[in-house]
PDB file of C-alpha atoms in Angstrom:
ATOM      1  CA  UNK A  88       0.011  -0.359   0.003  1.00 61.00           C
ATOM      2  CA  UNK A  89       2.397   2.601   0.569  1.00 67.00           C
ATOM      3  CA  UNK A  90       4.451   1.272  -2.828  1.00 73.00           C
ATOM      4  CA  UNK A  91       0.902   3.177  -4.501  1.00 76.00           C
ATOM      5  CA  UNK A  92       0.952   5.627  -2.660  1.00 78.00           C
ATOM      6  CA  UNK A  93       4.168   6.234  -3.610  1.00 82.00           C
ATOM      7  CA  UNK A  94       4.421   6.274  -6.584  1.00 86.00           C
ATOM      8  CA  UNK A  95       1.046   7.664  -7.479  1.00 85.00           C
ATOM      9  CA  UNK A  96       2.078  11.194  -5.417  1.00 87.00           C
ATOM     10  CA  UNK A  97       4.442  11.386  -7.100  1.00 90.00           C
ATOM     11  CA  UNK A  98       3.236  11.193 -10.328  1.00 92.00           C
ATOM     12  CA  UNK A  99       0.346  13.670  -9.591  1.00 92.00           C
ATOM     13  CA  UNK A 100       3.084  15.362  -8.641  1.00 92.00           C
ATOM     14  CA  UNK A 101       4.658  15.841 -11.769  1.00 93.00           C
ATOM     15  CA  UNK A 102       2.313  16.249 -14.151  1.00 94.00           C
ATOM     16  CA  UNK A 103       0.442  19.348 -12.357  1.00 94.00           C
ATOM     17  CA  UNK A 104       3.948  20.605 -11.676  1.00 94.00           C
ATOM     18  CA  UNK A 105       4.664  20.019 -15.371  1.00 93.00           C
ATOM     19  CA  UNK A 106      -0.211  21.896 -16.669  1.00 92.00           C
ATOM     20  CA  UNK A 107       0.363  24.343 -14.267  1.00 91.00           C
ATOM     21  CA  UNK A 108       4.218  24.906 -15.873  1.00 92.00           C
ATOM     22  CA  UNK A 109       2.067  25.359 -19.166  1.00 90.00           C
ATOM     23  CA  UNK A 110      -0.415  26.878 -17.984  1.00 89.00           C
ATOM     24  CA  UNK A 111       1.041  29.940 -16.614  1.00 89.00           C
ATOM     25  CA  UNK A 112       3.028  30.936 -19.906  1.00 88.00           C
ATOM     26  CA  UNK A 113       0.110  31.000 -21.855  1.00 85.00           C
ATOM     27  CA  UNK A 114      -1.247  33.467 -18.511  1.00 85.00           C
ATOM     28  CA  UNK A 115       1.446  34.749 -19.163  1.00 83.00           C
ATOM     29  CA  UNK A 116       1.264  35.784 -22.906  1.00 81.00           C
ATOM     30  CA  UNK A 117      -2.729  36.012 -22.362  1.00 77.00           C
ATOM     31  CA  UNK A 118      -3.803  36.622 -19.260  1.00 69.00           C
ATOM     32  CA  UNK A 119      -8.145  34.575 -19.161  1.00 76.00           C
ATOM     33  CA  UNK A 120      -9.899  33.770 -16.557  1.00 76.00           C
ATOM     34  CA  UNK A 121     -10.691  30.319 -17.204  1.00 80.00           C
ATOM     35  CA  UNK A 122      -7.015  29.837 -17.923  1.00 85.00           C
ATOM     36  CA  UNK A 123      -7.109  30.536 -14.254  1.00 90.00           C
ATOM     37  CA  UNK A 124      -8.504  28.372 -13.292  1.00 91.00           C
ATOM     38  CA  UNK A 125      -7.603  25.282 -13.772  1.00 90.00           C
ATOM     39  CA  UNK A 126      -3.845  26.490 -13.565  1.00 93.00           C
ATOM     40  CA  UNK A 127      -5.653  26.523  -9.385  1.00 94.00           C
ATOM     41  CA  UNK A 128      -7.058  21.952 -10.278  1.00 93.00           C
ATOM     42  CA  UNK A 129      -3.334  22.570 -11.088  1.00 94.00           C
ATOM     43  CA  UNK A 130      -2.476  23.605  -7.669  1.00 95.00           C
ATOM     44  CA  UNK A 131      -4.653  22.015  -5.496  1.00 94.00           C
ATOM     45  CA  UNK A 132      -4.221  17.955  -7.385  1.00 94.00           C
ATOM     46  CA  UNK A 133      -0.081  18.711  -7.192  1.00 94.00           C
ATOM     47  CA  UNK A 134      -1.713  19.603  -3.043  1.00 93.00           C
ATOM     48  CA  UNK A 135      -2.800  16.724  -3.379  1.00 91.00           C
ATOM     49  CA  UNK A 136      -0.898  15.165  -3.921  1.00 90.00           C
ATOM     50  CA  UNK A 137       1.906  16.071  -1.798  1.00 89.00           C
ATOM     51  CA  UNK A 138      -0.833  15.863   0.964  1.00 84.00           C
ATOM     52  CA  UNK A 139      -0.619  11.305   0.831  1.00 83.00           C
ATOM     53  CA  UNK A 140       2.877  11.238   1.315  1.00 78.00           C
ATOM     54  CA  UNK A 141       2.468  11.538   4.942  1.00 65.00           C
ATOM     55  CA  UNK A 142      -0.575   8.176   3.650  1.00 64.00           C
ATOM     56  CA  UNK A 143       3.102   6.101   2.130  1.00 59.00           C
ATOM     57  CA  UNK A 144       4.341   5.208   5.519  1.00 56.00           C
ATOM     58  CA  UNK A 145       2.308   3.794   8.146  1.00 51.00           C
ATOM     59  CA  UNK A 146       4.054   4.705  11.081  1.00 48.00           C
ATOM     60  CA  UNK A 147       3.277   8.495  10.409  1.00 51.00           C
ATOM     61  CA  UNK A 148       3.070  10.261  13.702  1.00 52.00           C
ATOM     62  CA  UNK A 149      -0.532   9.574  15.132  1.00 58.00           C
ATOM     63  CA  UNK A 150      -0.846  12.764  17.121  1.00 59.00           C
ATOM     64  CA  UNK A 151      -1.378  14.935  14.156  1.00 66.00           C
ATOM     65  CA  UNK A 152      -3.559  12.956  12.269  1.00 68.00           C
ATOM     66  CA  UNK A 153      -6.311  15.650  13.094  1.00 70.00           C
ATOM     67  CA  UNK A 154      -4.407  17.941  11.863  1.00 75.00           C
ATOM     68  CA  UNK A 155      -2.820  15.467   8.307  1.00 77.00           C
ATOM     69  CA  UNK A 156      -6.363  13.735   7.455  1.00 76.00           C
ATOM     70  CA  UNK A 157      -8.319  17.781   7.378  1.00 79.00           C
ATOM     71  CA  UNK A 158      -5.392  18.364   4.786  1.00 85.00           C
ATOM     72  CA  UNK A 159      -5.784  15.822   2.414  1.00 84.00           C
ATOM     73  CA  UNK A 160      -9.416  15.772   2.584  1.00 83.00           C
ATOM     74  CA  UNK A 161      -9.313  19.929   2.108  1.00 88.00           C
ATOM     75  CA  UNK A 162      -7.104  19.557  -0.393  1.00 91.00           C
ATOM     76  CA  UNK A 163      -9.384  17.119  -2.578  1.00 88.00           C
ATOM     77  CA  UNK A 164     -12.734  19.411  -1.470  1.00 88.00           C
ATOM     78  CA  UNK A 165     -10.630  22.278  -3.423  1.00 92.00           C
ATOM     79  CA  UNK A 166     -10.100  20.048  -6.638  1.00 92.00           C
ATOM     80  CA  UNK A 167     -13.940  18.759  -6.534  1.00 88.00           C
ATOM     81  CA  UNK A 168     -15.241  22.478  -5.182  1.00 90.00           C
ATOM     82  CA  UNK A 169     -12.376  24.353  -8.808  1.00 92.00           C
ATOM     83  CA  UNK A 170     -13.447  22.041 -11.254  1.00 89.00           C
ATOM     84  CA  UNK A 171     -16.859  22.790 -10.432  1.00 88.00           C
ATOM     85  CA  UNK A 172     -15.700  26.740 -10.662  1.00 90.00           C
ATOM     86  CA  UNK A 173     -14.579  25.909 -15.055  1.00 87.00           C
ATOM     87  CA  UNK A 174     -18.152  23.866 -15.175  1.00 85.00           C
ATOM     88  CA  UNK A 175     -19.307  27.514 -13.968  1.00 87.00           C
ATOM     89  CA  UNK A 176     -17.207  29.455 -16.222  1.00 87.00           C
ATOM     90  CA  UNK A 177     -18.117  27.923 -18.435  1.00 82.00           C
ATOM     91  CA  UNK A 178     -21.803  27.251 -18.432  1.00 83.00           C
ATOM     92  CA  UNK A 179     -22.008  30.808 -17.609  1.00 84.00           C
ATOM     93  CA  UNK A 180     -20.173  32.294 -20.760  1.00 80.00           C
ATOM     94  CA  UNK A 181     -22.662  30.296 -23.223  1.00 77.00           C
ATOM     95  CA  UNK A 182     -26.450  31.187 -20.809  1.00 79.00           C
ATOM     96  CA  UNK A 183     -25.644  33.958 -20.013  1.00 80.00           C
ATOM     97  CA  UNK A 184     -22.945  35.840 -23.186  1.00 76.00           C
ATOM     98  CA  UNK A 185     -23.244  39.364 -21.532  1.00 77.00           C
ATOM     99  CA  UNK A 186     -23.557  38.757 -18.434  1.00 81.00           C
ATOM    100  CA  UNK A 187     -20.019  37.231 -18.356  1.00 79.00           C
ATOM    101  CA  UNK A 188     -18.654  39.522 -19.939  1.00 77.00           C
ATOM    102  CA  UNK A 189     -19.331  42.212 -17.452  1.00 77.00           C
ATOM    103  CA  UNK A 190     -18.382  40.088 -14.805  1.00 75.00           C
ATOM    104  CA  UNK A 191     -15.582  38.624 -16.444  1.00 77.00           C
ATOM    105  CA  UNK A 192     -12.305  40.783 -13.878  1.00 79.00           C
ATOM    106  CA  UNK A 193      -9.474  40.481 -12.503  1.00 82.00           C
ATOM    107  CA  UNK A 194     -10.764  40.760  -8.631  1.00 84.00           C
ATOM    108  CA  UNK A 195     -14.234  38.283  -9.305  1.00 85.00           C
ATOM    109  CA  UNK A 196     -11.921  35.810 -10.627  1.00 88.00           C
ATOM    110  CA  UNK A 197      -9.750  36.053  -6.967  1.00 90.00           C
ATOM    111  CA  UNK A 198     -12.969  36.646  -4.536  1.00 92.00           C
ATOM    112  CA  UNK A 199     -14.272  33.081  -7.344  1.00 92.00           C
ATOM    113  CA  UNK A 200     -10.955  31.335  -5.805  1.00 94.00           C
ATOM    114  CA  UNK A 201     -10.326  32.415  -2.174  1.00 96.00           C
ATOM    115  CA  UNK A 202     -14.216  31.440  -1.844  1.00 94.00           C
ATOM    116  CA  UNK A 203     -13.546  28.154  -2.789  1.00 94.00           C
ATOM    117  CA  UNK A 204     -10.074  27.620  -0.530  1.00 95.00           C
ATOM    118  CA  UNK A 205     -11.388  29.138   1.975  1.00 94.00           C
ATOM    119  CA  UNK A 206     -15.150  26.686   1.936  1.00 89.00           C
ATOM    120  CA  UNK A 207     -12.494  24.155   1.658  1.00 89.00           C
ATOM    121  CA  UNK A 208     -10.565  24.735   3.964  1.00 89.00           C
ATOM    122  CA  UNK A 209     -13.604  25.414   6.056  1.00 85.00           C
ATOM    123  CA  UNK A 210     -14.883  22.278   5.230  1.00 80.00           C
ATOM    124  CA  UNK A 211     -11.542  19.677   5.753  1.00 80.00           C
ATOM    125  CA  UNK A 212     -11.051  21.243   8.802  1.00 79.00           C
ATOM    126  CA  UNK A 213     -14.793  21.788  10.534  1.00 74.00           C
ATOM    127  CA  UNK A 214     -14.134  18.193  12.759  1.00 64.00           C
ATOM    128  CA  UNK A 215     -11.375  19.396  14.087  1.00 63.00           C
ATOM    129  CA  UNK A 216     -12.464  22.340  14.873  1.00 62.00           C
ATOM    130  CA  UNK A 217     -15.909  21.541  15.920  1.00 58.00           C
ATOM    131  CA  UNK A 218     -13.809  19.358  18.436  1.00 57.00           C
ATOM    132  CA  UNK A 219     -12.077  21.786  20.398  1.00 57.00           C
ATOM    133  CA  UNK A 220     -14.955  23.931  20.420  1.00 55.00           C
ATOM    134  CA  UNK A 221     -17.237  20.216  22.568  1.00 49.00           C
ATOM    135  CA  UNK A 222     -13.687  20.642  24.623  1.00 49.00           C
ATOM    136  CA  UNK A 223     -14.684  24.119  25.522  1.00 50.00           C
ATOM    137  CA  UNK A 224     -18.314  24.803  25.560  1.00 44.00           C
ATOM    138  CA  UNK A 225     -20.147  20.610  25.486  1.00 40.00           C
ATOM    139  CA  UNK A 226     -21.090  21.006  22.445  1.00 40.00           C
ATOM    140  CA  UNK A 227     -22.001  16.986  20.704  1.00 46.00           C
ATOM    141  CA  UNK A 228     -18.657  16.503  19.666  1.00 43.00           C
ATOM    142  CA  UNK A 229     -18.429  14.794  15.133  1.00 44.00           C
ATOM    143  CA  UNK A 230     -14.659  13.701  16.066  1.00 46.00           C
ATOM    144  CA  UNK A 231     -13.040  10.861  18.272  1.00 47.00           C
ATOM    145  CA  UNK A 232     -11.986  13.272  21.555  1.00 47.00           C
ATOM    146  CA  UNK A 233     -10.021   9.652  23.006  1.00 50.00           C
ATOM    147  CA  UNK A 234      -5.725   8.631  23.227  1.00 49.00           C
ATOM    148  CA  UNK A 235      -5.314   7.289  20.396  1.00 47.00           C
ATOM    149  CA  UNK A 236      -3.385   4.697  19.497  1.00 48.00           C
ATOM    150  CA  UNK A 237      -4.938   2.320  15.838  1.00 48.00           C
ATOM    151  CA  UNK A 238      -3.741   2.887  12.397  1.00 49.00           C
ATOM    152  CA  UNK A 239      -3.850   7.535  10.942  1.00 53.00           C
ATOM    153  CA  UNK A 240      -7.359   6.370   9.318  1.00 58.00           C
ATOM    154  CA  UNK A 241      -9.705   8.970   8.342  1.00 62.00           C
ATOM    155  CA  UNK A 242     -12.330   6.356   9.231  1.00 62.00           C
ATOM    156  CA  UNK A 243     -11.064   5.148  12.218  1.00 62.00           C
ATOM    157  CA  UNK A 244     -10.813   8.374  13.689  1.00 60.00           C
ATOM    158  CA  UNK A 245     -13.727  10.023  12.198  1.00 63.00           C
ATOM    159  CA  UNK A 246     -17.364  10.561  13.671  1.00 62.00           C
ATOM    160  CA  UNK A 247     -19.895   9.834  11.778  1.00 63.00           C
ATOM    161  CA  UNK A 248     -21.828  12.460  11.482  1.00 64.00           C
ATOM    162  CA  UNK A 249     -18.860  14.526  10.046  1.00 64.00           C
ATOM    163  CA  UNK A 250     -18.138  12.204   7.174  1.00 67.00           C
ATOM    164  CA  UNK A 251     -22.080  12.295   6.599  1.00 67.00           C
ATOM    165  CA  UNK A 252     -22.048  16.396   6.679  1.00 64.00           C
ATOM    166  CA  UNK A 253     -18.241  17.192   5.466  1.00 64.00           C
ATOM    167  CA  UNK A 254     -18.758  14.005   2.792  1.00 64.00           C
ATOM    168  CA  UNK A 255     -21.870  12.630   0.815  1.00 63.00           C
ATOM    169  CA  UNK A 256     -23.658  16.739   1.985  1.00 65.00           C
ATOM    170  CA  UNK A 257     -20.712  17.696  -0.936  1.00 73.00           C
ATOM    171  CA  UNK A 258     -21.110  15.306  -4.104  1.00 76.00           C
ATOM    172  CA  UNK A 259     -24.350  15.019  -4.363  1.00 79.00           C
ATOM    173  CA  UNK A 260     -25.645  18.780  -4.371  1.00 82.00           C
ATOM    174  CA  UNK A 261     -22.337  19.603  -6.430  1.00 81.00           C
ATOM    175  CA  UNK A 262     -23.329  16.396  -8.956  1.00 80.00           C
ATOM    176  CA  UNK A 263     -27.012  18.057  -9.423  1.00 84.00           C
ATOM    177  CA  UNK A 264     -26.129  20.707 -10.778  1.00 85.00           C
ATOM    178  CA  UNK A 265     -23.586  19.299 -12.788  1.00 81.00           C
ATOM    179  CA  UNK A 266     -26.474  17.551 -14.165  1.00 81.00           C
ATOM    180  CA  UNK A 267     -28.428  20.625 -14.631  1.00 85.00           C
ATOM    181  CA  UNK A 268     -26.531  22.067 -16.458  1.00 82.00           C
ATOM    182  CA  UNK A 269     -25.106  19.743 -19.057  1.00 78.00           C
ATOM    183  CA  UNK A 270     -28.129  18.819 -20.373  1.00 80.00           C
ATOM    184  CA  UNK A 271     -29.139  22.807 -20.374  1.00 82.00           C
ATOM    185  CA  UNK A 272     -26.086  23.769 -22.014  1.00 76.00           C
ATOM    186  CA  UNK A 273     -26.727  20.347 -24.114  1.00 74.00           C
ATOM    187  CA  UNK A 274     -30.636  21.894 -25.532  1.00 78.00           C
ATOM    188  CA  UNK A 275     -29.030  25.469 -25.682  1.00 74.00           C
ATOM    189  CA  UNK A 276     -26.149  23.742 -27.987  1.00 70.00           C
ATOM    190  CA  UNK A 277     -28.263  21.674 -30.021  1.00 74.00           C
ATOM    191  CA  UNK A 278     -30.533  25.605 -30.592  1.00 75.00           C
ATOM    192  CA  UNK A 279     -27.311  26.356 -31.290  1.00 64.00           C
ATOM    193  CA  UNK A 280     -26.687  24.528 -33.647  1.00 64.00           C
ATOM    194  CA  UNK A 281     -30.172  24.525 -35.584  1.00 71.00           C
ATOM    195  CA  UNK A 282     -29.701  28.062 -35.959  1.00 65.00           C
ATOM    196  CA  UNK A 283     -26.217  28.116 -37.847  1.00 62.00           C
ATOM    197  CA  UNK A 284     -27.702  25.189 -39.755  1.00 65.00           C
ATOM    198  CA  UNK A 285     -31.003  27.551 -41.826  1.00 67.00           C
ATOM    199  CA  UNK A 286     -28.194  31.079 -41.445  1.00 62.00           C
ATOM    200  CA  UNK A 287     -25.524  28.929 -44.131  1.00 59.00           C
ATOM    201  CA  UNK A 288     -28.505  28.166 -45.865  1.00 64.00           C
ATOM    202  CA  UNK A 289     -29.986  31.060 -46.003  1.00 63.00           C
ATOM    203  CA  UNK A 290     -26.349  32.900 -46.738  1.00 57.00           C
ATOM    204  CA  UNK A 291     -25.972  29.848 -49.420  1.00 54.00           C
ATOM    205  CA  UNK A 292     -28.914  31.908 -51.282  1.00 52.00           C
ATOM    206  CA  UNK A 293     -28.112  35.740 -51.788  1.00 51.00           C
ATOM    207  CA  UNK A 294     -31.001  35.640 -54.524  1.00 47.00           C
ATOM    208  CA  UNK A 295     -33.457  35.848 -51.647  1.00 45.00           C
ATOM    209  CA  UNK A 296     -31.228  38.022 -49.592  1.00 44.00           C
ATOM    210  CA  UNK A 297     -30.297  41.953 -49.462  1.00 47.00           C
ATOM    211  CA  UNK A 298     -27.401  43.269 -48.200  1.00 44.00           C
ATOM    212  CA  UNK A 299     -28.866  44.476 -45.157  1.00 46.00           C
ATOM    213  CA  UNK A 300     -30.210  40.971 -44.865  1.00 47.00           C
ATOM    214  CA  UNK A 301     -26.787  39.339 -46.115  1.00 48.00           C
ATOM    215  CA  UNK A 302     -25.294  41.482 -43.337  1.00 48.00           C
ATOM    216  CA  UNK A 303     -27.832  41.049 -40.420  1.00 44.00           C
ATOM    217  CA  UNK A 304     -26.688  37.204 -40.991  1.00 48.00           C
ATOM    218  CA  UNK A 305     -22.921  37.107 -40.796  1.00 48.00           C
ATOM    219  CA  UNK A 306     -22.996  39.170 -37.783  1.00 48.00           C
ATOM    220  CA  UNK A 307     -25.825  36.827 -36.292  1.00 48.00           C
ATOM    221  CA  UNK A 308     -23.812  34.685 -37.479  1.00 50.00           C
ATOM    222  CA  UNK A 309     -20.070  35.567 -36.157  1.00 51.00           C
ATOM    223  CA  UNK A 310     -22.071  35.607 -32.740  1.00 52.00           C
ATOM    224  CA  UNK A 311     -23.433  31.728 -32.688  1.00 50.00           C
ATOM    225  CA  UNK A 312     -20.065  30.191 -33.462  1.00 51.00           C
ATOM    226  CA  UNK A 313     -18.789  32.347 -31.128  1.00 54.00           C
ATOM    227  CA  UNK A 314     -21.029  30.724 -28.598  1.00 53.00           C
ATOM    228  CA  UNK A 315     -21.161  27.320 -30.651  1.00 53.00           C
ATOM    229  CA  UNK A 316     -16.929  27.454 -29.696  1.00 56.00           C
ATOM    230  CA  UNK A 317     -17.614  27.893 -26.373  1.00 56.00           C
ATOM    231  CA  UNK A 318     -19.466  24.566 -26.694  1.00 59.00           C
ATOM    232  CA  UNK A 319     -17.005  22.820 -28.191  1.00 60.00           C
ATOM    233  CA  UNK A 320     -14.950  23.534 -25.570  1.00 59.00           C
ATOM    234  CA  UNK A 321     -16.731  22.394 -22.413  1.00 65.00           C
ATOM    235  CA  UNK A 322     -15.690  19.054 -24.163  1.00 73.00           C
ATOM    236  CA  UNK A 323     -12.953  19.395 -22.094  1.00 73.00           C
ATOM    237  CA  UNK A 324     -14.909  20.475 -19.504  1.00 71.00           C
ATOM    238  CA  UNK A 325     -17.456  17.313 -19.676  1.00 76.00           C
ATOM    239  CA  UNK A 326     -14.725  14.915 -19.909  1.00 83.00           C
ATOM    240  CA  UNK A 327     -13.216  15.978 -16.745  1.00 79.00           C
ATOM    241  CA  UNK A 328     -16.617  15.781 -14.904  1.00 80.00           C
ATOM    242  CA  UNK A 329     -16.804  12.156 -16.241  1.00 85.00           C
ATOM    243  CA  UNK A 330     -13.997  10.657 -15.170  1.00 88.00           C
ATOM    244  CA  UNK A 331     -14.911  12.978 -12.048  1.00 85.00           C
ATOM    245  CA  UNK A 332     -18.277  11.078 -11.099  1.00 86.00           C
ATOM    246  CA  UNK A 333     -16.317   7.771 -12.414  1.00 90.00           C
ATOM    247  CA  UNK A 334     -13.444   8.240 -10.329  1.00 90.00           C
ATOM    248  CA  UNK A 335     -15.763   9.550  -7.175  1.00 87.00           C
ATOM    249  CA  UNK A 336     -19.241   8.632  -6.735  1.00 87.00           C
ATOM    250  CA  UNK A 337     -17.883   4.672  -5.838  1.00 89.00           C
ATOM    251  CA  UNK A 338     -16.434   5.764  -2.795  1.00 86.00           C
ATOM    252  CA  UNK A 339     -19.772   8.885  -1.756  1.00 83.00           C
ATOM    253  CA  UNK A 340     -21.656   5.397  -2.018  1.00 85.00           C
ATOM    254  CA  UNK A 341     -20.052   3.097  -0.690  1.00 85.00           C
ATOM    255  CA  UNK A 342     -20.002   5.220   1.594  1.00 82.00           C
ATOM    256  CA  UNK A 343     -22.825   6.319   2.978  1.00 81.00           C
ATOM    257  CA  UNK A 344     -23.283   2.521   2.577  1.00 85.00           C
ATOM    258  CA  UNK A 345     -20.920   1.647   5.251  1.00 81.00           C
ATOM    259  CA  UNK A 346     -22.601   4.378   7.246  1.00 78.00           C
ATOM    260  CA  UNK A 347     -26.178   2.434   7.216  1.00 81.00           C
ATOM    261  CA  UNK A 348     -25.163  -1.216   7.063  1.00 82.00           C
ATOM    262  CA  UNK A 349     -21.606  -1.818   9.959  1.00 75.00           C
ATOM    263  CA  UNK A 350     -22.598  -5.232   9.060  1.00 81.00           C
ATOM    264  CA  UNK A 351     -21.387  -5.071   6.241  1.00 80.00           C
ATOM    265  CA  UNK A 352     -17.186  -4.529   6.527  1.00 77.00           C
ATOM    266  CA  UNK A 353     -16.537  -2.060   4.168  1.00 81.00           C
ATOM    267  CA  UNK A 354     -14.627  -0.226   5.706  1.00 77.00           C
ATOM    268  CA  UNK A 355     -11.227  -1.425   4.134  1.00 79.00           C
ATOM    269  CA  UNK A 356     -12.399  -1.315   1.243  1.00 84.00           C
ATOM    270  CA  UNK A 357     -12.942   2.675   1.227  1.00 80.00           C
ATOM    271  CA  UNK A 358      -9.833   3.402   2.856  1.00 76.00           C
ATOM    272  CA  UNK A 359      -8.206   0.687   0.790  1.00 77.00           C
ATOM    273  CA  UNK A 360      -9.408   1.050  -2.730  1.00 83.00           C
ATOM    274  CA  UNK A 361     -11.922   3.350  -3.366  1.00 87.00           C
ATOM    275  CA  UNK A 362     -10.366   6.075  -1.638  1.00 82.00           C
ATOM    276  CA  UNK A 363      -6.999   5.828  -3.499  1.00 84.00           C
ATOM    277  CA  UNK A 364      -9.723   5.104  -6.861  1.00 88.00           C
ATOM    278  CA  UNK A 365     -11.298   9.011  -6.029  1.00 87.00           C
ATOM    279  CA  UNK A 366      -7.374   9.846  -5.637  1.00 86.00           C
ATOM    280  CA  UNK A 367      -6.819   8.845  -9.093  1.00 89.00           C
ATOM    281  CA  UNK A 368      -9.111  11.637 -10.241  1.00 91.00           C
ATOM    282  CA  UNK A 369      -6.109  13.877  -9.060  1.00 91.00           C
ATOM    283  CA  UNK A 370      -4.319  12.608 -12.049  1.00 90.00           C
ATOM    284  CA  UNK A 371      -6.359  12.153 -14.762  1.00 91.00           C
ATOM    285  CA  UNK A 372      -7.053  15.909 -14.333  1.00 88.00           C
ATOM    286  CA  UNK A 373      -3.455  17.269 -16.125  1.00 87.00           C
ATOM    287  CA  UNK A 374      -3.991  14.191 -18.492  1.00 84.00           C
ATOM    288  CA  UNK A 375      -7.548  15.704 -19.764  1.00 82.00           C
ATOM    289  CA  UNK A 376      -5.877  18.708 -20.922  1.00 70.00           C
TER     290      UNK A 376
END
């Protein structure tokens, strides 16, 4: 297990650093909001690789087990939320192009990225913070407070309620929004495709259209083609989201089954296989781009 984690960490860090370097060069030449989000995804995935390097050795100091689990959770959250931000960016560009051009800007991009990281670290370290709050104010605990000397694993020290709050309630709302946006974009893409076909048929009959109408059709076609380019660019994002669903869905679904059925003994499957499968999403992301 340690060997697999070590190789995975090296591959995740190296591939994301290569993609991040290439994206940084592109941003220095031509600043673009979308590329900033993709660069942030590469940064988040790189930090995921750095986070799991400590898991390669089972004798890791359990004194900081809560902090380490919080860091790993935060980086995974940042990767997931950044993918959602990229999809939302493409959705806005297609659904509301005028408002998108007005909303695009350096400060809006910076604010969006700050919101992603603040939310990620808040959710990642929430169990540890609630544990401290319980010690001070005697509220119901969400994390084990007794000294733990066993193997440093997330499911061994984190309370079931924390797992539900941090994972299941995050994954399924994000999944629902993904499905809604892509169905809506698919509908818009079909409409644009029909309009482009009609305009091309009309422009191919010069005897049936005046010069003014021809200019209008040319301008309208240019706008539709520009919007259609956003739809084609969304294919890459679609592959990205598809990989996310394939790699992370088994973990979240089995996580719910594990919480509902303790007799099923799914903890080892979650920690040794499905969680590792989800981490491979950080390796797939740079390969897609």
